[in-house]
């Protein structure tokens, strides 16, 4: 067993081959883990399980490492199948009547996933606690971070918090702790996780971080349900979340485009020249050839996003439509936006892009730029001027 802290152990599954998560919604270049834990005090507690494709191996491990008869209670911080998927098989093996502690919303979801009226489920609220011997388990609801049922469980006496999805990463390595893996990699994955999963709920993250700080919990170890465990300066990831949740921007601009041939690409490159002329760093992407999850991560960090699409069937390219949907869905905040694109006859795309960015809450710069068929030198100069305008807006002090 991998020891996390005194009397606390890891029992998860390392899913090395995982390359996409939530179906195909999120790329996972560095795979992921499903972390389950045990607290072995006077009472023995299992915290969360693993995704059900791996339930046989996981439950067999619990039997071998702990012994089913020794388990006194189960805590389910979040019933999404990547964490709750093995609960059915686990409960079949545990002594009848073993209680499951979870939020009220989680209880309702467990009843719908498993349809077992005999299970003894104990709903808990923020501040509720259970003594298990030397330690107390203290529950903190994390509603909509990122599901209505989410919570975290703090082990008072061990300074360890099981934070479930919060502070996690889709990151599978031979190491288990943040001081045993590459710091650059862990932060890339923690940021990608935040941008793609938690960004829509950023204001709730801000409130929750303040609430956790106000509770004055003595936190030495943060054990999330994905990726590695924060053990060295564990509070660093809470501080980082507070930063990311507060309209975080990194000073660069994402220029992204889709096109048939090269006309809109040339416009994108001209916008980039305008940014470069003002000394503003940028990242230039062909949207259709770029991993959407990585693009969302970069857009989350960007101070400005400039989107180009040529016009097809009176609208934008399908990848641009998906991109605009992602921008709206992820509620990216505090960013400058602008639009451009080439066209052959009707030319609606740039205005559709600009309207969508405005609706998403972006501060719009300039007019939606259009170039007929292939951009002229004059068109490209106008694109470069748009780049300079975006640069000025990005460099202007934020109010
Ligand atoms: Fe990792 Fe919300 O499940």
XYZ file of C-alpha atoms and ligand atoms in Angstrom:
402
model
C 0.000 0.000 0.000
C 1.157 3.520 -0.757
C 1.116 5.578 2.426
C -0.237 9.113 2.049
C 0.082 10.213 5.659
C -0.156 8.533 9.049
C -2.746 5.699 8.766
C -3.905 6.955 5.358
C -3.284 4.959 2.169
C -3.867 5.141 -1.616
C -5.818 2.378 -3.374
C -6.490 3.871 -6.792
C -6.055 2.810 -10.382
C -3.485 4.220 -12.805
C -5.156 4.392 -16.211
C -1.999 4.720 -18.288
C -3.690 4.294 -21.658
C -6.348 6.990 -21.207
C -6.131 9.601 -23.975
C -9.561 11.199 -23.709
C -11.933 11.761 -20.827
C -15.629 12.584 -20.472
C -16.127 10.639 -23.683
C -14.060 12.624 -26.159
C -14.577 16.009 -24.533
C -11.186 16.331 -22.886
C -7.800 15.174 -24.120
C -5.565 13.498 -21.551
C -2.099 13.413 -23.090
C -0.573 12.272 -19.810
C -3.372 9.791 -18.982
C -5.003 9.882 -15.548
C -5.528 8.106 -12.254
C -8.630 7.396 -10.172
C -7.605 7.814 -6.564
C -9.335 5.966 -3.767
C -8.044 6.160 -0.204
C -8.416 4.428 3.117
C -8.158 5.880 6.598
C -7.202 3.113 9.025
C -7.947 4.480 12.476
C -10.047 2.699 15.139
C -12.586 2.614 12.352
C -11.534 1.920 8.775
C -12.928 4.174 6.079
C -12.833 3.866 2.289
C -12.940 7.224 0.507
C -14.198 7.136 -3.105
C -13.697 4.296 -5.569
C -12.521 4.039 -9.200
C -14.168 3.947 -12.641
C -16.149 0.750 -13.115
C -14.115 -0.784 -15.997
C -11.480 -1.382 -13.311
C -13.779 -2.364 -10.455
C -12.747 -6.030 -10.247
C -9.074 -5.181 -9.835
C -9.822 -2.319 -7.454
C -12.209 -4.214 -5.187
C -9.930 -7.244 -5.138
C -7.168 -4.881 -3.962
C -9.340 -3.534 -1.143
C -10.002 -7.111 -0.021
C -6.334 -8.024 -0.151
C -4.920 -4.858 1.404
C -7.573 -4.098 4.028
C -9.978 -7.022 4.278
C -13.656 -6.396 3.532
C -14.765 -7.325 7.058
C -12.523 -4.596 8.475
C -14.229 -1.748 6.607
C -16.572 0.273 8.831
C -17.752 3.003 6.487
C -17.489 4.447 2.988
C -17.281 8.119 2.047
C -18.333 9.100 -1.467
C -17.239 12.652 -2.180
C -18.693 12.597 -5.712
C -20.640 9.906 -7.531
C -19.534 10.640 -11.111
C -18.692 7.173 -12.481
C -14.928 7.781 -12.569
C -15.077 7.841 -8.741
C -18.302 6.074 -7.850
C -18.287 3.429 -10.567
C -17.016 0.619 -8.346
C -19.359 1.350 -5.465
C -21.833 -1.380 -6.422
C -19.266 -4.165 -6.423
C -17.578 -2.792 -3.314
C -20.868 -2.743 -1.394
C -21.527 -6.350 -2.437
C -18.298 -7.333 -0.679
C -18.559 -5.160 2.451
C -20.519 -6.195 5.536
C -24.262 -5.610 5.165
C -25.291 -2.221 6.481
C -21.915 -0.541 5.986
C -22.871 3.154 5.900
C -22.103 5.448 2.966
C -21.477 9.086 3.918
C -22.136 11.638 1.186
C -24.088 14.829 0.459
C -27.847 14.799 0.011
C -27.411 15.453 -3.706
C -24.995 12.547 -3.856
C -27.488 10.269 -2.129
C -30.092 11.096 -4.775
C -27.576 10.334 -7.533
C -26.433 7.081 -5.881
C -30.065 5.936 -5.727
C -30.355 6.612 -9.466
C -27.064 4.970 -10.436
C -27.404 1.823 -8.313
C -31.120 1.450 -7.502
C -30.405 -0.336 -4.232
C -32.924 0.719 -1.552
C -31.171 -1.399 1.074
C -28.016 0.671 1.212
C -27.641 2.729 4.368
C -26.772 6.219 3.161
C -25.988 9.002 5.644
C -26.358 12.473 4.110
C -23.970 15.099 5.495
C -23.603 18.880 5.296
C -20.695 21.278 5.599
C -19.264 21.135 9.122
C -20.721 17.720 9.991
C -18.119 15.389 11.432
C -17.678 11.775 12.446
C -15.160 10.509 14.978
C -13.269 7.429 13.809
C -10.794 7.130 16.700
C -7.770 9.381 16.757
C -9.186 11.308 13.812
C -12.424 13.083 12.924
C -13.769 13.236 9.407
C -15.075 16.728 8.662
C -17.238 17.187 5.575
C -17.257 20.283 3.360
C -19.825 20.525 0.562
C -18.398 21.661 -2.771
C -21.686 22.131 -4.642
C -21.114 22.625 -8.403
C -17.372 22.083 -8.067
C -18.070 20.556 -10.347
C -21.297 18.576 -9.782
C -24.149 19.340 -7.362
C -23.104 16.377 -5.220
C -19.408 17.229 -4.844
C -17.813 17.519 -1.419
C -14.430 17.144 0.195
C -13.543 15.332 3.401
C -10.995 16.664 5.847
C -9.264 14.305 8.262
C -8.837 16.354 11.426
C -5.803 15.111 13.277
C -4.029 13.991 10.097
C -3.991 17.377 8.338
C -5.140 15.590 5.196
C -7.980 16.578 2.906
C -9.594 14.368 0.276
C -10.528 17.068 -2.192
C -11.976 14.845 -4.920
C -11.850 16.584 -8.357
C -10.670 19.912 -6.921
C -6.884 20.353 -7.146
C -6.638 17.239 -9.346
C -4.881 16.659 -12.623
C -5.246 14.172 -15.436
C -1.674 13.083 -14.888
C -0.412 9.539 -14.536
C 3.177 9.037 -13.431
C 5.208 6.511 -11.491
C 5.214 8.996 -8.602
C 2.351 9.663 -6.220
C 3.301 13.033 -4.704
C 4.009 16.494 -6.053
C 7.564 16.404 -4.716
C 8.323 13.216 -6.670
C 7.217 14.354 -10.145
C 8.129 17.077 -12.638
C 6.756 20.362 -11.264
C 6.295 21.823 -14.731
C 4.211 18.838 -15.857
C 2.010 18.824 -12.768
C 1.206 22.510 -13.205
C 0.484 22.094 -16.918
C -2.014 19.379 -16.076
C -3.502 21.122 -13.038
C -4.071 24.232 -15.150
C -5.567 22.254 -18.038
C -7.888 20.540 -15.555
C -8.979 23.861 -14.070
C -9.464 25.551 -17.460
C -11.452 22.697 -18.970
C -13.498 21.508 -15.994
C -13.687 24.175 -13.305
C -13.462 27.462 -15.240
C -17.260 27.702 -15.732
C -17.608 27.710 -11.944
C -14.746 30.111 -11.202
C -16.767 32.476 -8.964
C -17.771 29.475 -6.843
C -14.105 28.473 -6.583
C -13.290 31.934 -5.250
C -16.027 31.674 -2.605
C -15.063 28.134 -1.653
C -11.364 28.938 -1.298
C -12.286 31.846 1.014
C -14.593 29.524 2.996
C -11.873 26.887 3.372
C -9.370 29.526 4.480
C -11.899 30.882 7.016
C -12.394 27.397 8.472
C -8.757 27.553 9.567
C -8.119 23.920 8.729
C -4.589 22.771 9.290
C -3.831 21.291 5.866
C -0.577 19.441 5.267
C -1.682 17.077 2.498
C -4.251 17.551 -0.282
C -5.221 14.234 -1.811
C -7.343 14.728 -4.946
C -9.147 12.035 -6.887
C -7.026 12.428 -10.027
C -3.284 12.734 -10.417
C -0.680 13.244 -7.771
C -1.080 14.218 -4.123
C 0.005 17.663 -2.933
C 2.338 17.012 -0.023
C 5.152 19.561 -0.411
C 3.693 22.990 0.372
C 0.205 21.604 -0.242
C -1.370 25.050 0.121
C 0.351 26.182 -3.082
C -2.432 24.665 -5.197
C -5.125 26.421 -3.146
C -3.313 29.712 -3.667
C -3.017 28.929 -7.378
C -6.747 28.144 -7.612
C -7.534 31.508 -6.024
C -5.416 33.134 -8.755
C -6.907 31.121 -11.627
C -10.467 31.732 -10.460
C -10.090 35.506 -10.483
C -10.226 36.362 -14.216
C -6.710 35.032 -14.638
C -4.785 36.281 -17.686
C -1.200 35.849 -18.715
C -0.621 38.789 -21.078
C -0.535 36.937 -24.398
C -3.050 36.721 -27.217
C -4.437 33.639 -28.941
C -5.031 34.092 -32.662
C -6.976 31.166 -34.058
C -8.492 30.654 -37.478
C -10.041 28.148 -39.816
C -10.046 28.463 -43.585
C -10.421 26.606 -46.899
C -7.201 27.612 -48.562
C -4.872 30.257 -47.172
C -6.685 33.573 -47.242
C -7.930 33.626 -43.618
C -4.593 32.180 -42.517
C -2.814 35.136 -44.163
C -5.134 37.490 -42.311
C -4.315 35.690 -39.051
C -0.612 36.081 -39.676
C -1.095 39.783 -40.383
C -3.004 40.208 -37.079
C -0.083 38.453 -35.392
C 2.393 40.874 -37.005
C 0.413 43.738 -35.506
C 0.628 42.164 -32.057
C 4.335 41.505 -32.478
C 4.908 45.122 -33.539
C 3.508 46.173 -30.175
C 5.576 43.628 -28.280
C 2.604 41.513 -27.222
C 3.305 37.764 -27.289
C 0.847 35.602 -29.183
C 0.058 32.003 -30.056
C -1.284 31.262 -33.531
C -3.420 28.176 -34.108
C -5.211 26.571 -37.014
C -8.314 25.705 -35.033
C -9.235 22.576 -37.008
C -5.746 21.143 -36.582
C -5.460 21.855 -32.856
C -6.503 19.845 -29.812
C -9.558 21.659 -28.479
C -8.739 21.014 -24.812
C -5.269 22.496 -25.234
C -6.731 25.445 -27.101
C -9.229 26.046 -24.282
C -6.353 25.997 -21.795
C -4.482 28.621 -23.794
C -7.583 30.744 -24.271
C -8.255 30.529 -20.538
C -4.794 32.017 -19.903
C -4.874 34.537 -22.743
C -5.579 38.230 -22.291
C -7.083 38.374 -25.766
C -8.588 35.947 -28.284
C -8.806 36.822 -31.976
C -10.889 34.400 -34.018
C -10.917 34.108 -37.798
C -13.215 32.081 -39.998
C -13.994 32.190 -43.659
C -17.673 31.962 -44.542
C -19.343 28.698 -45.510
C -23.075 28.313 -46.112
C -23.651 31.784 -44.662
C -21.961 30.915 -41.383
C -18.641 29.910 -39.794
C -16.586 26.748 -40.208
C -17.823 23.891 -38.047
C -14.653 23.944 -35.928
C -15.104 27.668 -35.352
C -18.717 27.055 -34.331
C -17.499 24.457 -31.832
C -14.793 26.812 -30.594
C -17.289 29.637 -30.034
C -19.540 27.218 -28.168
C -16.625 26.184 -25.948
C -15.753 29.827 -25.232
C -19.339 30.474 -24.171
C -19.633 27.255 -22.169
C -16.373 27.769 -20.315
C -17.378 31.318 -19.369
C -13.930 32.716 -20.133
C -13.797 36.107 -18.473
C -11.926 39.388 -18.646
C -10.618 39.032 -22.193
C -10.339 41.169 -25.292
C -11.834 39.743 -28.498
C -11.784 40.479 -32.225
C -12.881 38.768 -35.449
C -11.852 38.457 -39.080
C -12.207 36.201 -42.115
C -12.138 35.949 -45.895
C -15.217 35.388 -48.013
C -16.339 34.767 -51.577
C -19.817 36.252 -51.725
C -22.025 36.526 -48.586
C -19.322 36.955 -45.886
C -21.294 36.578 -42.625
C -18.651 34.717 -40.588
C -16.632 37.582 -39.015
C -19.769 39.287 -37.694
C -21.087 35.980 -36.343
C -17.754 35.480 -34.568
C -17.714 38.979 -33.143
C -21.321 38.773 -31.940
C -20.583 35.454 -30.281
C -17.488 36.793 -28.508
C -19.469 39.838 -27.344
C -22.269 37.598 -26.062
C -19.649 35.573 -24.183
C -18.608 38.752 -22.357
C -15.469 39.664 -24.260
C -14.419 43.301 -24.635
C -14.656 43.690 -28.416
C -11.991 45.574 -30.308
C -12.432 46.912 -33.868
C -14.898 45.944 -36.545
C -15.244 42.386 -37.866
C -12.712 42.403 -40.714
C -13.492 40.852 -44.072
C -11.347 40.291 -47.170
C -12.864 39.284 -50.508
C -11.384 36.015 -51.838
C -7.698 36.716 -51.171
C -6.536 39.576 -48.955
C -4.810 42.468 -50.721
C -1.817 44.250 -49.204
C -4.255 46.892 -48.005
C -6.435 44.214 -46.372
C -3.407 42.758 -44.608
C -2.400 46.216 -43.374
C -5.884 46.567 -41.881
C -5.471 43.157 -40.196
C -2.130 44.256 -38.756
C -3.826 47.417 -37.487
C -6.445 45.221 -35.773
C -3.581 43.316 -34.149
C -2.171 46.606 -32.858
C -5.603 47.617 -31.534
C -5.915 44.304 -29.706
C -2.396 44.810 -28.321
C -3.301 48.271 -27.039
C -6.418 46.910 -25.356
C -4.448 44.075 -23.770
C -1.749 46.446 -22.541
C -4.249 48.990 -21.158
C -4.608 48.885 -17.369
C -7.593 46.742 -16.355
C -10.360 48.571 -14.530
Fe -13.323 13.077 -11.734
Fe -16.211 14.803 -11.633
O -15.180 13.280 -11.799
